[in-house]
Amino acid sequence: MSRKYMLTYCLRSIVGDWFQTIVDKDVSAQNAQALAANILDWLISSGVVVAERDDCVLGAESGHRPGPAVAAVVDSAAGDSSFRDLWTNGLAIVTERSVFDAGQGDPIAVSCPRCGTATRLVDDCYELIPEVWELFGTGIHAWAEGQDDAVVPCPSCAQQVEPTDWIWADDYFALGHLGFKFWNWPPFRPDFVAEFGRRLGDHRIALVEGKL
Ligand SMILES: [Zn+2]
């Protein structure tokens, strides 16, 4: 876990609600619901979340609160168990075409999956560079609107890359049809994230972390 995320987590009670979203970047719209159900079964049976749903998340009507075994999947050194007492501490599952983002701040850079070159999106003062950002923002918007053939040409190698394939610094963005959004949980243990990815069929995943 990076120092940045530790700091973000520790500040959450002061500045707002912190979330971690595990995003499946590969599952199709058709398969998202079934895969979501499989993962939820695993999370409930292993005690990570409870089966009952109630009003415990933001941006959705209801979610699943932490279960009795939640301590096994989060980094206890990063905080205590007080998140269990919060009103907003549930898991919300999104099963529709979505642009998941880190909430506050701007994306710093994005890397091409073909040539590996990182394109910086901000200047030395961390302001977005409009002409560079527009290229990617247009592609993301087109994909979000349902254009499956949208592409963004790589500024370095000029290959046409699908919006879903770009790799965002710090996982600022992730585009996909399935996301698991956990509210106000301490940072996940790396082995939990790895197991999550394995159960998602070894799909590419992103861990989008941020706050509202
Ligand atoms: Zn490239």
PDB file of C-alpha atoms and ligand atoms in Angstrom:
ATOM      1  CA  MET A   1       0.000   0.000   0.000  1.00  0.00           C
ATOM      2  CA  SER A   2       1.325   3.368  -0.928  1.00  0.00           C
ATOM      3  CA  ARG A   3       1.818   6.207   1.464  1.00  0.00           C
ATOM      4  CA  LYS A   4      -0.689   8.228  -0.538  1.00  0.00           C
ATOM      5  CA  TYR A   5      -3.476   5.722   0.022  1.00  0.00           C
ATOM      6  CA  MET A   6      -2.647   5.349   3.681  1.00  0.00           C
ATOM      7  CA  LEU A   7      -2.890   9.091   4.061  1.00  0.00           C
ATOM      8  CA  THR A   8      -6.102   9.238   2.074  1.00  0.00           C
ATOM      9  CA  TYR A   9      -7.639   6.583   4.271  1.00  0.00           C
ATOM     10  CA  CYS A  10      -6.574   8.234   7.507  1.00  0.00           C
ATOM     11  CA  LEU A  11      -8.066  11.524   6.359  1.00  0.00           C
ATOM     12  CA  ARG A  12     -11.369  10.078   5.268  1.00  0.00           C
ATOM     13  CA  SER A  13     -13.243  10.858   8.455  1.00  0.00           C
ATOM     14  CA  ILE A  14     -12.291  14.498   8.060  1.00  0.00           C
ATOM     15  CA  VAL A  15     -12.745  15.077   4.364  1.00  0.00           C
ATOM     16  CA  GLY A  16     -15.512  12.745   3.289  1.00  0.00           C
ATOM     17  CA  ASP A  17     -16.289   9.206   2.279  1.00  0.00           C
ATOM     18  CA  TRP A  18     -13.498   7.075   0.866  1.00  0.00           C
ATOM     19  CA  PHE A  19     -14.087   4.216  -1.513  1.00  0.00           C
ATOM     20  CA  GLN A  20     -12.223   1.388  -3.168  1.00  0.00           C
ATOM     21  CA  THR A  21     -13.684  -0.049  -6.368  1.00  0.00           C
ATOM     22  CA  ILE A  22     -12.475  -3.293  -7.881  1.00  0.00           C
ATOM     23  CA  VAL A  23     -13.294  -3.075 -11.592  1.00  0.00           C
ATOM     24  CA  ASP A  24     -13.375  -5.946 -14.074  1.00  0.00           C
ATOM     25  CA  LYS A  25     -12.072  -4.438 -17.327  1.00  0.00           C
ATOM     26  CA  ASP A  26     -12.844  -7.459 -19.495  1.00  0.00           C
ATOM     27  CA  VAL A  27     -16.268  -8.909 -18.677  1.00  0.00           C
ATOM     28  CA  SER A  28     -18.946  -8.334 -21.302  1.00  0.00           C
ATOM     29  CA  ALA A  29     -22.209  -6.558 -20.594  1.00  0.00           C
ATOM     30  CA  GLN A  30     -23.986  -9.891 -21.102  1.00  0.00           C
ATOM     31  CA  ASN A  31     -21.912 -11.733 -18.497  1.00  0.00           C
ATOM     32  CA  ALA A  32     -21.601  -9.021 -15.861  1.00  0.00           C
ATOM     33  CA  GLN A  33     -24.685  -9.955 -13.842  1.00  0.00           C
ATOM     34  CA  ALA A  34     -23.812 -13.636 -13.561  1.00  0.00           C
ATOM     35  CA  LEU A  35     -20.226 -12.910 -12.607  1.00  0.00           C
ATOM     36  CA  ALA A  36     -21.395 -10.379 -10.019  1.00  0.00           C
ATOM     37  CA  ALA A  37     -23.642 -13.022  -8.475  1.00  0.00           C
ATOM     38  CA  ASN A  38     -20.767 -15.511  -8.279  1.00  0.00           C
ATOM     39  CA  ILE A  39     -18.504 -13.026  -6.550  1.00  0.00           C
ATOM     40  CA  LEU A  40     -21.221 -11.958  -4.132  1.00  0.00           C
ATOM     41  CA  ASP A  41     -21.822 -15.601  -3.187  1.00  0.00           C
ATOM     42  CA  TRP A  42     -18.115 -15.948  -2.427  1.00  0.00           C
ATOM     43  CA  LEU A  43     -17.988 -12.738  -0.369  1.00  0.00           C
ATOM     44  CA  ILE A  44     -21.038 -13.774   1.664  1.00  0.00           C
ATOM     45  CA  SER A  45     -19.989 -17.390   2.209  1.00  0.00           C
ATOM     46  CA  SER A  46     -16.529 -16.301   3.352  1.00  0.00           C
ATOM     47  CA  GLY A  47     -17.961 -13.732   5.770  1.00  0.00           C
ATOM     48  CA  VAL A  48     -16.531 -10.666   4.040  1.00  0.00           C
ATOM     49  CA  VAL A  49     -19.992  -9.112   3.676  1.00  0.00           C
ATOM     50  CA  VAL A  50     -23.412  -9.995   5.056  1.00  0.00           C
ATOM     51  CA  ALA A  51     -26.197 -11.350   2.854  1.00  0.00           C
ATOM     52  CA  GLU A  52     -28.771  -8.789   3.970  1.00  0.00           C
ATOM     53  CA  ARG A  53     -29.019  -5.536   2.108  1.00  0.00           C
ATOM     54  CA  ASP A  54     -29.682  -2.176   3.671  1.00  0.00           C
ATOM     55  CA  ASP A  55     -29.099   1.525   3.201  1.00  0.00           C
ATOM     56  CA  CYS A  56     -25.311   1.629   3.681  1.00  0.00           C
ATOM     57  CA  VAL A  57     -23.805   2.964   0.433  1.00  0.00           C
ATOM     58  CA  LEU A  58     -23.722   6.174  -1.588  1.00  0.00           C
ATOM     59  CA  GLY A  59     -24.988   6.346  -5.142  1.00  0.00           C
ATOM     60  CA  ALA A  60     -27.177   3.254  -4.885  1.00  0.00           C
ATOM     61  CA  GLU A  61     -30.264   2.271  -2.923  1.00  0.00           C
ATOM     62  CA  SER A  62     -28.693  -0.457  -0.839  1.00  0.00           C
ATOM     63  CA  GLY A  63     -25.616  -2.557  -0.312  1.00  0.00           C
ATOM     64  CA  HIS A  64     -24.020  -5.206   1.863  1.00  0.00           C
ATOM     65  CA  ARG A  65     -22.366  -4.296   5.148  1.00  0.00           C
ATOM     66  CA  PRO A  66     -19.081  -5.861   6.348  1.00  0.00           C
ATOM     67  CA  GLY A  67     -19.343  -9.446   7.543  1.00  0.00           C
ATOM     68  CA  PRO A  68     -17.741 -11.218  10.532  1.00  0.00           C
ATOM     69  CA  ALA A  69     -14.548 -12.071   8.625  1.00  0.00           C
ATOM     70  CA  VAL A  70     -13.895  -8.637   7.154  1.00  0.00           C
ATOM     71  CA  ALA A  71     -10.714  -8.164   9.200  1.00  0.00           C
ATOM     72  CA  ALA A  72      -9.067 -10.900   7.152  1.00  0.00           C
ATOM     73  CA  VAL A  73      -9.219  -8.887   3.924  1.00  0.00           C
ATOM     74  CA  VAL A  74      -8.288  -5.377   5.025  1.00  0.00           C
ATOM     75  CA  ASP A  75      -5.072  -3.893   6.336  1.00  0.00           C
ATOM     76  CA  SER A  76      -5.704  -3.643  10.059  1.00  0.00           C
ATOM     77  CA  ALA A  77      -2.537  -1.614  10.569  1.00  0.00           C
ATOM     78  CA  ALA A  78      -4.070   1.200   8.571  1.00  0.00           C
ATOM     79  CA  GLY A  79      -6.958   1.755  10.933  1.00  0.00           C
ATOM     80  CA  ASP A  80      -9.192   0.216  13.528  1.00  0.00           C
ATOM     81  CA  SER A  81     -12.541  -1.464  13.288  1.00  0.00           C
ATOM     82  CA  SER A  82     -14.499   1.768  13.647  1.00  0.00           C
ATOM     83  CA  PHE A  83     -15.573   1.673  10.018  1.00  0.00           C
ATOM     84  CA  ARG A  84     -17.982  -1.059  11.081  1.00  0.00           C
ATOM     85  CA  ASP A  85     -19.914   1.575  13.022  1.00  0.00           C
ATOM     86  CA  LEU A  86     -20.264   3.995  10.140  1.00  0.00           C
ATOM     87  CA  TRP A  87     -23.571   4.449   8.379  1.00  0.00           C
ATOM     88  CA  THR A  88     -21.791   4.318   5.017  1.00  0.00           C
ATOM     89  CA  ASN A  89     -19.707   1.135   5.082  1.00  0.00           C
ATOM     90  CA  GLY A  90     -21.270  -1.183   2.522  1.00  0.00           C
ATOM     91  CA  LEU A  91     -20.501  -2.829  -0.776  1.00  0.00           C
ATOM     92  CA  ALA A  92     -22.383  -1.647  -3.854  1.00  0.00           C
ATOM     93  CA  ILE A  93     -22.131  -3.709  -7.034  1.00  0.00           C
ATOM     94  CA  VAL A  94     -22.438  -1.974 -10.395  1.00  0.00           C
ATOM     95  CA  THR A  95     -23.359  -4.141 -13.397  1.00  0.00           C
ATOM     96  CA  GLU A  96     -23.694  -1.651 -16.212  1.00  0.00           C
ATOM     97  CA  ARG A  97     -21.402   0.216 -18.599  1.00  0.00           C
ATOM     98  CA  SER A  98     -19.555   2.616 -16.330  1.00  0.00           C
ATOM     99  CA  VAL A  99     -16.625   4.964 -16.181  1.00  0.00           C
ATOM    100  CA  PHE A 100     -15.269   4.382 -12.688  1.00  0.00           C
ATOM    101  CA  ASP A 101     -13.096   7.236 -11.450  1.00  0.00           C
ATOM    102  CA  ALA A 102     -11.226   8.327  -8.366  1.00  0.00           C
ATOM    103  CA  GLY A 103     -13.543  11.221  -7.630  1.00  0.00           C
ATOM    104  CA  GLN A 104     -11.412  14.186  -6.672  1.00  0.00           C
ATOM    105  CA  GLY A 105      -8.368  15.508  -8.502  1.00  0.00           C
ATOM    106  CA  ASP A 106      -7.308  14.905 -12.095  1.00  0.00           C
ATOM    107  CA  PRO A 107      -5.675  11.996 -13.903  1.00  0.00           C
ATOM    108  CA  ILE A 108      -1.914  12.517 -13.993  1.00  0.00           C
ATOM    109  CA  ALA A 109      -0.869  10.224 -16.829  1.00  0.00           C
ATOM    110  CA  VAL A 110      -2.032   7.337 -18.989  1.00  0.00           C
ATOM    111  CA  SER A 111      -0.008   4.523 -20.546  1.00  0.00           C
ATOM    112  CA  CYS A 112      -0.476   2.898 -23.923  1.00  0.00           C
ATOM    113  CA  PRO A 113      -1.060  -0.873 -23.670  1.00  0.00           C
ATOM    114  CA  ARG A 114       0.631  -1.383 -27.066  1.00  0.00           C
ATOM    115  CA  CYS A 115       3.902   0.555 -26.803  1.00  0.00           C
ATOM    116  CA  GLY A 116       4.031   1.175 -23.045  1.00  0.00           C
ATOM    117  CA  THR A 117       4.655   4.887 -23.402  1.00  0.00           C
ATOM    118  CA  ALA A 118       3.176   7.074 -20.664  1.00  0.00           C
ATOM    119  CA  THR A 119       1.466  10.255 -21.793  1.00  0.00           C
ATOM    120  CA  ARG A 120       1.401  12.974 -19.181  1.00  0.00           C
ATOM    121  CA  LEU A 121      -1.938  14.756 -18.885  1.00  0.00           C
ATOM    122  CA  VAL A 122      -1.001  17.601 -16.550  1.00  0.00           C
ATOM    123  CA  ASP A 123       1.580  20.364 -16.623  1.00  0.00           C
ATOM    124  CA  ASP A 124       4.136  21.200 -13.949  1.00  0.00           C
ATOM    125  CA  CYS A 125       1.412  22.888 -11.900  1.00  0.00           C
ATOM    126  CA  TYR A 126      -0.795  19.774 -12.129  1.00  0.00           C
ATOM    127  CA  GLU A 127      -3.270  21.522 -14.401  1.00  0.00           C
ATOM    128  CA  LEU A 128      -4.780  19.388 -17.151  1.00  0.00           C
ATOM    129  CA  ILE A 129      -3.238  20.053 -20.577  1.00  0.00           C
ATOM    130  CA  PRO A 130      -6.427  20.715 -22.594  1.00  0.00           C
ATOM    131  CA  GLU A 131      -5.337  19.446 -26.006  1.00  0.00           C
ATOM    132  CA  VAL A 132      -3.975  16.196 -24.586  1.00  0.00           C
ATOM    133  CA  TRP A 133      -6.866  15.618 -22.224  1.00  0.00           C
ATOM    134  CA  GLU A 134      -9.411  16.271 -24.987  1.00  0.00           C
ATOM    135  CA  LEU A 135      -8.079  13.334 -26.970  1.00  0.00           C
ATOM    136  CA  PHE A 136      -8.721  10.903 -24.132  1.00  0.00           C
ATOM    137  CA  GLY A 137     -11.807  12.607 -22.736  1.00  0.00           C
ATOM    138  CA  THR A 138     -13.514  12.369 -26.128  1.00  0.00           C
ATOM    139  CA  GLY A 139     -12.770   8.655 -26.354  1.00  0.00           C
ATOM    140  CA  ILE A 140     -14.014   7.952 -22.829  1.00  0.00           C
ATOM    141  CA  HIS A 141     -17.184   9.926 -23.472  1.00  0.00           C
ATOM    142  CA  ALA A 142     -17.861   8.072 -26.718  1.00  0.00           C
ATOM    143  CA  TRP A 143     -17.426   4.706 -25.012  1.00  0.00           C
ATOM    144  CA  ALA A 144     -19.660   5.777 -22.114  1.00  0.00           C
ATOM    145  CA  GLU A 145     -22.340   6.702 -24.654  1.00  0.00           C
ATOM    146  CA  GLY A 146     -22.273   3.199 -26.051  1.00  0.00           C
ATOM    147  CA  GLN A 147     -19.849   3.463 -28.979  1.00  0.00           C
ATOM    148  CA  ASP A 148     -18.074   0.130 -28.869  1.00  0.00           C
ATOM    149  CA  ASP A 149     -15.883   1.080 -31.831  1.00  0.00           C
ATOM    150  CA  ALA A 150     -14.501   4.225 -30.172  1.00  0.00           C
ATOM    151  CA  VAL A 151     -10.708   4.444 -30.201  1.00  0.00           C
ATOM    152  CA  VAL A 152      -8.046   6.840 -28.974  1.00  0.00           C
ATOM    153  CA  PRO A 153      -4.905   7.087 -31.136  1.00  0.00           C
ATOM    154  CA  CYS A 154      -1.744   6.783 -29.057  1.00  0.00           C
ATOM    155  CA  PRO A 155       0.210  10.068 -29.132  1.00  0.00           C
ATOM    156  CA  SER A 156       3.429   8.047 -29.184  1.00  0.00           C
ATOM    157  CA  CYS A 157       2.956   5.029 -31.469  1.00  0.00           C
ATOM    158  CA  ALA A 158      -0.197   6.203 -33.293  1.00  0.00           C
ATOM    159  CA  GLN A 159      -1.938   2.848 -32.868  1.00  0.00           C
ATOM    160  CA  GLN A 160      -5.697   2.966 -32.370  1.00  0.00           C
ATOM    161  CA  VAL A 161      -6.414   1.855 -28.804  1.00  0.00           C
ATOM    162  CA  GLU A 162      -9.855   1.159 -27.329  1.00  0.00           C
ATOM    163  CA  PRO A 163     -10.786   3.438 -24.415  1.00  0.00           C
ATOM    164  CA  THR A 164     -11.129   0.413 -22.115  1.00  0.00           C
ATOM    165  CA  ASP A 165      -7.526  -0.673 -22.753  1.00  0.00           C
ATOM    166  CA  TRP A 166      -5.637   2.417 -21.606  1.00  0.00           C
ATOM    167  CA  ILE A 167      -3.801   2.066 -18.303  1.00  0.00           C
ATOM    168  CA  TRP A 168      -4.329   5.056 -16.034  1.00  0.00           C
ATOM    169  CA  ALA A 169      -1.765   6.155 -13.472  1.00  0.00           C
ATOM    170  CA  ASP A 170      -2.916   5.176  -9.967  1.00  0.00           C
ATOM    171  CA  ASP A 171      -5.928   3.531 -11.648  1.00  0.00           C
ATOM    172  CA  TYR A 172      -7.561   6.958 -11.809  1.00  0.00           C
ATOM    173  CA  PHE A 173     -10.040   5.635 -14.386  1.00  0.00           C
ATOM    174  CA  ALA A 174     -11.298   2.175 -15.207  1.00  0.00           C
ATOM    175  CA  LEU A 175     -13.915   1.479 -17.868  1.00  0.00           C
ATOM    176  CA  GLY A 176     -16.031  -1.617 -17.692  1.00  0.00           C
ATOM    177  CA  HIS A 177     -19.356  -3.286 -17.039  1.00  0.00           C
ATOM    178  CA  LEU A 178     -18.718  -4.577 -13.521  1.00  0.00           C
ATOM    179  CA  GLY A 179     -17.442  -2.851 -10.405  1.00  0.00           C
ATOM    180  CA  PHE A 180     -17.459  -3.631  -6.686  1.00  0.00           C
ATOM    181  CA  LYS A 181     -17.470  -0.415  -4.709  1.00  0.00           C
ATOM    182  CA  PHE A 182     -16.598  -0.680  -1.017  1.00  0.00           C
ATOM    183  CA  TRP A 183     -17.314   2.382   1.105  1.00  0.00           C
ATOM    184  CA  ASN A 184     -14.992   3.456   3.917  1.00  0.00           C
ATOM    185  CA  TRP A 185     -13.207   0.143   4.308  1.00  0.00           C
ATOM    186  CA  PRO A 186      -9.521   0.218   5.267  1.00  0.00           C
ATOM    187  CA  PRO A 187      -7.175  -0.544   2.338  1.00  0.00           C
ATOM    188  CA  PHE A 188      -7.484  -4.087   1.042  1.00  0.00           C
ATOM    189  CA  ARG A 189      -4.783  -6.663   1.640  1.00  0.00           C
ATOM    190  CA  PRO A 190      -3.009  -7.417  -1.656  1.00  0.00           C
ATOM    191  CA  ASP A 191      -3.819 -11.130  -1.423  1.00  0.00           C
ATOM    192  CA  PHE A 192      -7.540 -10.298  -1.263  1.00  0.00           C
ATOM    193  CA  VAL A 193      -7.295  -8.229  -4.444  1.00  0.00           C
ATOM    194  CA  ALA A 194      -5.331 -11.021  -6.120  1.00  0.00           C
ATOM    195  CA  GLU A 195      -7.940 -13.616  -5.128  1.00  0.00           C
ATOM    196  CA  PHE A 196     -10.665 -11.279  -6.367  1.00  0.00           C
ATOM    197  CA  GLY A 197      -8.975 -11.127  -9.750  1.00  0.00           C
ATOM    198  CA  ARG A 198      -8.596 -14.881  -9.919  1.00  0.00           C
ATOM    199  CA  ARG A 199     -12.301 -15.367  -9.186  1.00  0.00           C
ATOM    200  CA  LEU A 200     -13.112 -12.861 -11.913  1.00  0.00           C
ATOM    201  CA  GLY A 201     -11.603 -15.365 -14.320  1.00  0.00           C
ATOM    202  CA  ASP A 202      -8.151 -13.746 -14.364  1.00  0.00           C
ATOM    203  CA  HIS A 203      -9.643 -10.775 -16.145  1.00  0.00           C
ATOM    204  CA  ARG A 204      -7.717  -7.518 -16.080  1.00  0.00           C
ATOM    205  CA  ILE A 205      -8.791  -5.598 -13.003  1.00  0.00           C
ATOM    206  CA  ALA A 206      -8.248  -2.103 -11.695  1.00  0.00           C
ATOM    207  CA  LEU A 207      -8.427  -0.883  -8.118  1.00  0.00           C
ATOM    208  CA  VAL A 208      -9.890   2.610  -8.240  1.00  0.00           C
ATOM    209  CA  GLU A 209      -9.496   4.418  -4.940  1.00  0.00           C
ATOM    210  CA  GLY A 210     -10.728   7.855  -4.046  1.00  0.00           C
ATOM    211  CA  LYS A 211     -13.130   9.905  -2.037  1.00  0.00           C
ATOM    212  CA  LEU A 212     -16.252  11.965  -2.385  1.00  0.00           C
TER     213      LEU A 212
HETATM  214 ZN    ZN B   1       1.390   3.561 -28.026  1.00  0.00          ZN
END
